[in-house]
PDB file of C-alpha atoms in Angstrom:
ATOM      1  CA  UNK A  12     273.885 141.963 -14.635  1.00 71.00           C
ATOM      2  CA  UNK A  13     274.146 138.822 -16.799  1.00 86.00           C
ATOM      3  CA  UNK A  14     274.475 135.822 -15.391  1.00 94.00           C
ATOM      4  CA  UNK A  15     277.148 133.418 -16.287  1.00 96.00           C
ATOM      5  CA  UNK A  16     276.033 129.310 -16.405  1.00 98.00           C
ATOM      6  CA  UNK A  17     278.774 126.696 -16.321  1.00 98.00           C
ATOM      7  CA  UNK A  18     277.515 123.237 -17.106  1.00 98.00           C
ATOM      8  CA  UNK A  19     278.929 119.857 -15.390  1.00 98.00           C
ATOM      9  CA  UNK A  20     279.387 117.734 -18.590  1.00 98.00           C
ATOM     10  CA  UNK A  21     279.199 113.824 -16.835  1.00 97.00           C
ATOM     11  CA  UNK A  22     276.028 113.007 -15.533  1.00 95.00           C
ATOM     12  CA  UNK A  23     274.245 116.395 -16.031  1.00 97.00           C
ATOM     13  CA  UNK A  24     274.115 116.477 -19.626  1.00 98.00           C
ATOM     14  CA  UNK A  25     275.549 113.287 -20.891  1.00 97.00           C
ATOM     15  CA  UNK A  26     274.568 109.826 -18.779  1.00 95.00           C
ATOM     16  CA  UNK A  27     278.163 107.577 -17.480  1.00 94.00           C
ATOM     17  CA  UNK A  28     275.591 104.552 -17.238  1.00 90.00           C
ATOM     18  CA  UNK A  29     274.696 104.979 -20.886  1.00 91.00           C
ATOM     19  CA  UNK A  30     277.660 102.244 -20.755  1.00 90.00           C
ATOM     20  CA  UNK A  31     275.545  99.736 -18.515  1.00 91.00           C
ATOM     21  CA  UNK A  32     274.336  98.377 -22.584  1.00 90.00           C
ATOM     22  CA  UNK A  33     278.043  98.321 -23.720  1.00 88.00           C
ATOM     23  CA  UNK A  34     278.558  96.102 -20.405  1.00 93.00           C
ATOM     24  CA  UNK A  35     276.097  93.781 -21.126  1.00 91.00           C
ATOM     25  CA  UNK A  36     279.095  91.869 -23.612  1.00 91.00           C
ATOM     26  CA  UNK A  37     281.166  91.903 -20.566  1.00 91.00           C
ATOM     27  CA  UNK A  38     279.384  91.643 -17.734  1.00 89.00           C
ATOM     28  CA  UNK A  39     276.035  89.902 -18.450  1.00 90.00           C
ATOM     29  CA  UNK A  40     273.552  90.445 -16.092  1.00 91.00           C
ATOM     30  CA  UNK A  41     276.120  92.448 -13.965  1.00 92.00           C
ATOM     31  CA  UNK A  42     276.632  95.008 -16.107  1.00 94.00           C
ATOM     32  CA  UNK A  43     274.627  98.191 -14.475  1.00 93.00           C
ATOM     33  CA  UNK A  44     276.472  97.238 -11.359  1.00 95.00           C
ATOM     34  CA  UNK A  45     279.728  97.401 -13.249  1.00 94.00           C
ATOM     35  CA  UNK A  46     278.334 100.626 -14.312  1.00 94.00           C
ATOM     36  CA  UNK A  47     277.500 102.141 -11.175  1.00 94.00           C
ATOM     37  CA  UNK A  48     280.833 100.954  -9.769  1.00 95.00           C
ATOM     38  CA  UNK A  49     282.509 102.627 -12.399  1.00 93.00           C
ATOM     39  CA  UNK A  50     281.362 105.777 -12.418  1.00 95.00           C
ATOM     40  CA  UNK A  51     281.673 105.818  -7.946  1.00 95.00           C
ATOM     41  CA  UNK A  52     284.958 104.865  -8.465  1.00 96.00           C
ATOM     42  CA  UNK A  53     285.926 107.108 -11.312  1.00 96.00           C
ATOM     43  CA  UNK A  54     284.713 110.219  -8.978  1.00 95.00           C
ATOM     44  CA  UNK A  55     286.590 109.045  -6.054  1.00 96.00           C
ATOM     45  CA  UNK A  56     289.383 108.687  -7.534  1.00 97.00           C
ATOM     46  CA  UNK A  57     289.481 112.224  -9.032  1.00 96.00           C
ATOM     47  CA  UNK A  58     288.483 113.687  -5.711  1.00 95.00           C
ATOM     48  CA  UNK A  59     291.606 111.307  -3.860  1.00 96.00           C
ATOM     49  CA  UNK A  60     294.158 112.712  -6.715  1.00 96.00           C
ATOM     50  CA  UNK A  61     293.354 116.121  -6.324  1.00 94.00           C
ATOM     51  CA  UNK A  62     293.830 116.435  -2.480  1.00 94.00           C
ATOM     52  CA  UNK A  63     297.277 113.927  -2.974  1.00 95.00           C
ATOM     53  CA  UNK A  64     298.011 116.368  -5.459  1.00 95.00           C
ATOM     54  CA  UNK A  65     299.025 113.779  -8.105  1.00 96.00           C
ATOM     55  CA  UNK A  66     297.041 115.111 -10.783  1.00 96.00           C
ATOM     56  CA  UNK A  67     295.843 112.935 -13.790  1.00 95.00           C
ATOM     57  CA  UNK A  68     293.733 113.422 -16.122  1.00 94.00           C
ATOM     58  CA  UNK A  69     289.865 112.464 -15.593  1.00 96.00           C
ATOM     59  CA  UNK A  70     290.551 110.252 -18.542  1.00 95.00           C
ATOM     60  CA  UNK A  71     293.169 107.972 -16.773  1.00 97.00           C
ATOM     61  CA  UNK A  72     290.798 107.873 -13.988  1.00 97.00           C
ATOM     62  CA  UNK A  73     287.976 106.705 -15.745  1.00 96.00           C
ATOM     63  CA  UNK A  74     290.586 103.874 -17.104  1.00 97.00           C
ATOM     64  CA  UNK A  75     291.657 103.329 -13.495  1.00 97.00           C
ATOM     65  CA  UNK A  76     287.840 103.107 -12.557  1.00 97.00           C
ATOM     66  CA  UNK A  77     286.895 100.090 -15.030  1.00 96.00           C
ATOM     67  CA  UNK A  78     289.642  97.647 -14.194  1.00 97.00           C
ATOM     68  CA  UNK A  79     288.363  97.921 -10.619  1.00 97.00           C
ATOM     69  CA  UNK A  80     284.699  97.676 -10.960  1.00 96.00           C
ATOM     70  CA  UNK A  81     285.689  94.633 -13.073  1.00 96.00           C
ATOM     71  CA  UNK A  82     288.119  93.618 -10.822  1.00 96.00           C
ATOM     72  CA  UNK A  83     285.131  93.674  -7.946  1.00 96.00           C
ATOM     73  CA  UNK A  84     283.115  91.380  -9.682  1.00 95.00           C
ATOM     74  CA  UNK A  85     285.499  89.105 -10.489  1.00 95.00           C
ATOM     75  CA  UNK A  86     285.641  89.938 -14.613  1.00 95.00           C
ATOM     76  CA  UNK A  87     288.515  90.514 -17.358  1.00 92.00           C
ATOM     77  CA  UNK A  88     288.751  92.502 -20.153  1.00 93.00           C
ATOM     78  CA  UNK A  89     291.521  92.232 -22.953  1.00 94.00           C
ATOM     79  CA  UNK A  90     293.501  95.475 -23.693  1.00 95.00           C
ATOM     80  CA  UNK A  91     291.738  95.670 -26.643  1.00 96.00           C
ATOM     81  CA  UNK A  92     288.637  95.543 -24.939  1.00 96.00           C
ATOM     82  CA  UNK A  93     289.129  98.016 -22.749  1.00 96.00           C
ATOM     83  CA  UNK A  94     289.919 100.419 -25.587  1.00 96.00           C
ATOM     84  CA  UNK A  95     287.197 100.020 -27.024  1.00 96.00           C
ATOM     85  CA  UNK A  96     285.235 100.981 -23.918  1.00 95.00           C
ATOM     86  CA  UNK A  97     287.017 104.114 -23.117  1.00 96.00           C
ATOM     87  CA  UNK A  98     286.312 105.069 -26.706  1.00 95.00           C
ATOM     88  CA  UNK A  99     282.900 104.640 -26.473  1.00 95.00           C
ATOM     89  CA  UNK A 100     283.021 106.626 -23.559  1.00 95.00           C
ATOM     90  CA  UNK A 101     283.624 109.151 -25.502  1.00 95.00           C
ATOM     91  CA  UNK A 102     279.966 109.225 -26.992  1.00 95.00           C
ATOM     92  CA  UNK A 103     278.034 108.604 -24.464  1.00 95.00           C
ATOM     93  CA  UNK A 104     274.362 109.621 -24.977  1.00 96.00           C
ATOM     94  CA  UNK A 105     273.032 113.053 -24.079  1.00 97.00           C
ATOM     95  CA  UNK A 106     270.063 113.439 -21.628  1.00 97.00           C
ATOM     96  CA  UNK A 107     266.934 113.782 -23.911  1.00 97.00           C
ATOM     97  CA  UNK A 108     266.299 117.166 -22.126  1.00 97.00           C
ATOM     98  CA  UNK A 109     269.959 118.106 -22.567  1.00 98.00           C
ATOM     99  CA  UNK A 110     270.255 120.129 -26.377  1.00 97.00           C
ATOM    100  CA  UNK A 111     266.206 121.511 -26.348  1.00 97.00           C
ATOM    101  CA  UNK A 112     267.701 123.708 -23.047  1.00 97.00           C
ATOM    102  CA  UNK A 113     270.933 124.564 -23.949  1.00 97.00           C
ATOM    103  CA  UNK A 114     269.575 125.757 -27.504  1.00 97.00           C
ATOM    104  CA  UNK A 115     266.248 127.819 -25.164  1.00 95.00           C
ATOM    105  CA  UNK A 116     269.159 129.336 -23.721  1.00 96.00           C
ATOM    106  CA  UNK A 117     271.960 130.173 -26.135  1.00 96.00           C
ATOM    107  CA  UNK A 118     272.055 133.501 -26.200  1.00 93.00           C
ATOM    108  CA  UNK A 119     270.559 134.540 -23.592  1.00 94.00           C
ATOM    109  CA  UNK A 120     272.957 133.396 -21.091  1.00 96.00           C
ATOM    110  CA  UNK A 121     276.693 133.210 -21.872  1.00 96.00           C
ATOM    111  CA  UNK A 122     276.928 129.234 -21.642  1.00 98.00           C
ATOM    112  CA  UNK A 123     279.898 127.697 -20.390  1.00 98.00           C
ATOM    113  CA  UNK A 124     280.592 123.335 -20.574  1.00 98.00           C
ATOM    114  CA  UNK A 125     282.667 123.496 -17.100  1.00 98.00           C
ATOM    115  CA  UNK A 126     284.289 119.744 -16.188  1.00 98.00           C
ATOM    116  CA  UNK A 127     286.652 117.615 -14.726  1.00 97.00           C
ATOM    117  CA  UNK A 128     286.898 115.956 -18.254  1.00 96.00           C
ATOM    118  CA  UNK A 129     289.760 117.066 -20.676  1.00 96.00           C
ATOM    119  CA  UNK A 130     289.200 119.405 -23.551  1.00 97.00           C
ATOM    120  CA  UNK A 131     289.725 116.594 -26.327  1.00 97.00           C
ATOM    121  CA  UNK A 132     287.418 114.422 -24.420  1.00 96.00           C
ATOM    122  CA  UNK A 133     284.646 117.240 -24.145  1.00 97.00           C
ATOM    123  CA  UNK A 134     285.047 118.179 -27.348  1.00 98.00           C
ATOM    124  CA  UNK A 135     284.505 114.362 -28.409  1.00 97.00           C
ATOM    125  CA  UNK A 136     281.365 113.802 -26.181  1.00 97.00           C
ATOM    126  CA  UNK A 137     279.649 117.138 -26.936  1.00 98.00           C
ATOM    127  CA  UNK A 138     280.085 117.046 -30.337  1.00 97.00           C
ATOM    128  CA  UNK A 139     278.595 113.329 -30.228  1.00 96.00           C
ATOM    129  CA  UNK A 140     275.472 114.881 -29.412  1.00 96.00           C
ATOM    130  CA  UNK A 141     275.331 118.293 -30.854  1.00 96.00           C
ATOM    131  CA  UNK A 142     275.993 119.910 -27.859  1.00 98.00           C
ATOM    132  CA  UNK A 143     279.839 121.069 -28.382  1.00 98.00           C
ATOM    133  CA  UNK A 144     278.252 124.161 -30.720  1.00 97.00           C
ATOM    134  CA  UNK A 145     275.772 124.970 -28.232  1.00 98.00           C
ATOM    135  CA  UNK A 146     278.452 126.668 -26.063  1.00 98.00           C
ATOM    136  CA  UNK A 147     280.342 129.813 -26.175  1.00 97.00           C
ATOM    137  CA  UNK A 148     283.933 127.899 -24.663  1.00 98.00           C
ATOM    138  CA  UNK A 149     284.855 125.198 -22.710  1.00 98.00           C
ATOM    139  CA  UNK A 150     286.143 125.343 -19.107  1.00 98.00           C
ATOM    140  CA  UNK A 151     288.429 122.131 -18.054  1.00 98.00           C
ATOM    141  CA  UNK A 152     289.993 121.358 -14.970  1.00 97.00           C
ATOM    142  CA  UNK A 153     292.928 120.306 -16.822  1.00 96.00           C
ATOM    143  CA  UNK A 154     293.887 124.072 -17.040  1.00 97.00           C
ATOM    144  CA  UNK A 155     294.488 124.103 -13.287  1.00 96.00           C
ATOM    145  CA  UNK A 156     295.713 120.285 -13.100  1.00 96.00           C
ATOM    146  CA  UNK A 157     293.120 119.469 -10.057  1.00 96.00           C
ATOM    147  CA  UNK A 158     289.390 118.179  -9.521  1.00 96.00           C
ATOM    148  CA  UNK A 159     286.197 119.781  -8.375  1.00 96.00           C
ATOM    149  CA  UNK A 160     285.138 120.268  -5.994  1.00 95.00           C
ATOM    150  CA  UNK A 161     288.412 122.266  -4.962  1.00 96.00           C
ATOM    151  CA  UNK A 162     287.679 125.095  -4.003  1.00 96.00           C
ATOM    152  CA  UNK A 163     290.644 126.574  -6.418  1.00 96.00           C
ATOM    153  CA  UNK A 164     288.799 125.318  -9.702  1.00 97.00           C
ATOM    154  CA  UNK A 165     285.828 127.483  -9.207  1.00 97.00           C
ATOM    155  CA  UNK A 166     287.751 130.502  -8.541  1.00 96.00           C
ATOM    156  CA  UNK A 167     289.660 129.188 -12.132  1.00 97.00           C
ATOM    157  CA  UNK A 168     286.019 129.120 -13.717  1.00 97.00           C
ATOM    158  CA  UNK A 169     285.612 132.525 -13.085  1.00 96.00           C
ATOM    159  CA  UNK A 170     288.393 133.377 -14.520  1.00 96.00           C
ATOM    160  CA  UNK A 171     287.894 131.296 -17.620  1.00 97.00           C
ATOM    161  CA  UNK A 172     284.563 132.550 -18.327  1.00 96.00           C
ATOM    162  CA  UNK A 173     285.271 136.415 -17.611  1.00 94.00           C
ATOM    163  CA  UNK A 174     282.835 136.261 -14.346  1.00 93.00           C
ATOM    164  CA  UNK A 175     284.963 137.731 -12.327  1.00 89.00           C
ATOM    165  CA  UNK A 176     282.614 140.788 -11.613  1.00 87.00           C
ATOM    166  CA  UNK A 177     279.078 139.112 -12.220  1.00 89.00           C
ATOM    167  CA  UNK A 178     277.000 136.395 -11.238  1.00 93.00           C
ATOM    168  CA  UNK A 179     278.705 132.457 -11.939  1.00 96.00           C
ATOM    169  CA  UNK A 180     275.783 129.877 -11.685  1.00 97.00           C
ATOM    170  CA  UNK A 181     277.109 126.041 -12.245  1.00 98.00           C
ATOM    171  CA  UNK A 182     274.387 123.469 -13.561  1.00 98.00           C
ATOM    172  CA  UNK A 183     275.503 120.182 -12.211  1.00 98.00           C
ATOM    173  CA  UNK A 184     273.112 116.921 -11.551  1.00 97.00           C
ATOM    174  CA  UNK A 185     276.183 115.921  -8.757  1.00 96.00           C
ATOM    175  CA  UNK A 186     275.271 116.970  -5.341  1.00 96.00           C
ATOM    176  CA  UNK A 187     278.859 117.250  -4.529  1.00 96.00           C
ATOM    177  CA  UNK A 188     279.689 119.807  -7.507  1.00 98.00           C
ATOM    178  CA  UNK A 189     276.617 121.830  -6.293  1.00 98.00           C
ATOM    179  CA  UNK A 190     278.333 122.114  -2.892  1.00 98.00           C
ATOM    180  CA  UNK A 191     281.382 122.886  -3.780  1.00 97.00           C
ATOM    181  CA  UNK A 192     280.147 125.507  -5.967  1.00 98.00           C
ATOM    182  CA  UNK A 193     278.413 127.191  -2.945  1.00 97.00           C
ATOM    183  CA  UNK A 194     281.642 126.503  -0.635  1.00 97.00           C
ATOM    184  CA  UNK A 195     282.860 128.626  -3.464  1.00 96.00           C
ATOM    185  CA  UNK A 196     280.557 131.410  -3.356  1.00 95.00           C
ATOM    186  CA  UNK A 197     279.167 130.681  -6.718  1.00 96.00           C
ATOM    187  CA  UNK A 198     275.203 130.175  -7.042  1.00 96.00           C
ATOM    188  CA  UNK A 199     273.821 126.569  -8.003  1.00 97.00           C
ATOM    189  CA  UNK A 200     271.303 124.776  -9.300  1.00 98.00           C
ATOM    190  CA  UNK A 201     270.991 121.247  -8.468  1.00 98.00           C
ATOM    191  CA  UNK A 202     269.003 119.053 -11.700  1.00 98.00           C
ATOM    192  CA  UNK A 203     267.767 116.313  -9.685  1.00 97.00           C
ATOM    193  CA  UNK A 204     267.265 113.540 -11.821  1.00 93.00           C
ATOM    194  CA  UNK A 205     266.381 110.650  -9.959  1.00 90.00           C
ATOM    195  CA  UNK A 206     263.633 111.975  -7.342  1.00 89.00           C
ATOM    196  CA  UNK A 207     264.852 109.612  -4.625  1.00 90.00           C
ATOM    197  CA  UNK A 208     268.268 111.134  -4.513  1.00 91.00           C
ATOM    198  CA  UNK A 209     268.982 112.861  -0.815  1.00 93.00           C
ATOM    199  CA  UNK A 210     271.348 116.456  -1.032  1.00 95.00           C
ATOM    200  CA  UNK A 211     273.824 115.841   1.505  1.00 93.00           C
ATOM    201  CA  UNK A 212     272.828 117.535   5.112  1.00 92.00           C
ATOM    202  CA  UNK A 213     275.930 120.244   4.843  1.00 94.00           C
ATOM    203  CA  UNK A 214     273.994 122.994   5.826  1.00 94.00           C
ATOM    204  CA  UNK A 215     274.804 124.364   1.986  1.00 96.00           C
ATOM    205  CA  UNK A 216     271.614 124.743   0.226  1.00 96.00           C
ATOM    206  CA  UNK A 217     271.470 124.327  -3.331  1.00 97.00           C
ATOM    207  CA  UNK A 218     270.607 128.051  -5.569  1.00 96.00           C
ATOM    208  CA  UNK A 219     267.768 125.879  -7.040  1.00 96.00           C
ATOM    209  CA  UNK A 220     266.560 122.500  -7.458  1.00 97.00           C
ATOM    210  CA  UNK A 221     265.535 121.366 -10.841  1.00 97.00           C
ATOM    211  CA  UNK A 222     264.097 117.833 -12.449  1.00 96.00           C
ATOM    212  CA  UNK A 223     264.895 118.366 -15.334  1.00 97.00           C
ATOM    213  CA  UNK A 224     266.722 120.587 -17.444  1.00 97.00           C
ATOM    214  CA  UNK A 225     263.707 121.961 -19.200  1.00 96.00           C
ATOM    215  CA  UNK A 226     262.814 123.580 -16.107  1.00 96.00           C
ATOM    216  CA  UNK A 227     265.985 125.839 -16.472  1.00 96.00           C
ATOM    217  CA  UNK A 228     264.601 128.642 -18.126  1.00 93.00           C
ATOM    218  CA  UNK A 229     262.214 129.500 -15.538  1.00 92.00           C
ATOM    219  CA  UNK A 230     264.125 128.357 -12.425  1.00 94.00           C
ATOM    220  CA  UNK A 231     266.756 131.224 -13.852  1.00 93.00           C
ATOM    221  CA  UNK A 232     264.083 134.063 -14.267  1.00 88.00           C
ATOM    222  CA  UNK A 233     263.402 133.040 -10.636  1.00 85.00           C
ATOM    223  CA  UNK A 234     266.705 133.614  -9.209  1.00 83.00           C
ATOM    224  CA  UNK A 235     267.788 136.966 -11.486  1.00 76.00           C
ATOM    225  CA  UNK A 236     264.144 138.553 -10.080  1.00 63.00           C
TER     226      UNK A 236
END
């Protein structure tokens, strides 16, 4: 039976601290702090909406996100400004590894882009980088108007991507989405990009772990044998 893969977008195959150069106009020397900040904050406050239940979108997050890592250190930004940073969010640069694997895979694999982002946002990013044609749909949380990891958007994946009845495996380079995924009874590989990241101790065991995203291919023959 076929399996299914549904790729996290931010982080796995486009890089949030591609904006630490951006920040460098703002933020001097500060800037891949700013950068870090802002992506910690942009995931906590997507995972603190959906359990409130006061869903917005991952965009207005993101917004929410830089005025407080700028806020932290003690910076401004105009309105203008800050437009123009959340537009350039919008292209932020692919992974080097990211299009040579998706394109090893396309059709092979039906191949999913599954995120907390919103479709026009995905759409804007992947495209960017030549990824957006690389997939057969797109799978957004906006659909279900809540976050991963709840446990209720990976049951909405499956249903999005017609993998109801056979194997679901997410991608993700976020430890969190990997074990949320498994929570959810979905397989998943964990693309471990910086080799001094710790998995969480959860007793939930990633499907796979990966480097890099060339190592895909194989990891997948792996698991289906």
């Amino acid at each position: 039976m076929k399996t299914t893969l549904a790729f996290d977008v931010y982080g796995t195959l486009v890089d949030p601290m591609g904006m630490s150069r951006l920040l460098e106009q703002d933020a001097c020397e500060q800037a891949a702090a700013v950068a870090g900040l802002w992506r910690e904050k942009q995931l906590e406050f997507s995972f603190r909406k959906g359990l409130m239940r006061v869903y917005e979108d991952f965009g207005v997050c993101t917004r929410q996100a830089l005025r407080y890592a700028m806020a932290v250190h003690q910076l401004e930004l105009s309105k203008a400004r800050e437009d123009q940073l959340m537009a350039a969010y919008l292209s932020l640069p692919a992974f080097d590894d990211a299009l040579p694997a998706l394109q090893a895979l396309k059709g092979q694999y039906p191949l999913f882009a599954f995120s907390n982002g919103s479709y026009p946002a995905l759409e804007k990013v992947l495209g960017h980088n030549n990824l957006l044609d690389q997939f057969d749909s797109l799978v957004s949380v906006d659909d279900i108007k809540s976050f991963k990891p709840d446990p209720a958007v990976y049951t909405f994946a499956r249903r999005a991507t017609g993998a109801w009845d056979s194997p679901l495996c997410l991608v993700s380079s976020n430890a969190w989405d990997v074990i949320g995924a498994r929570a959810a009874g979905l397989s998943a590989i964990w693309v471990k990009r910086d080799e001094n990241r710790v998995f969480e101790d959860w007793d939930i065991e990633p499907s796979a772990v990966i480097q890099s995203l060339s190592q895909l291919p194989e990891s997948l023959k792996a698991l289906n044998t």
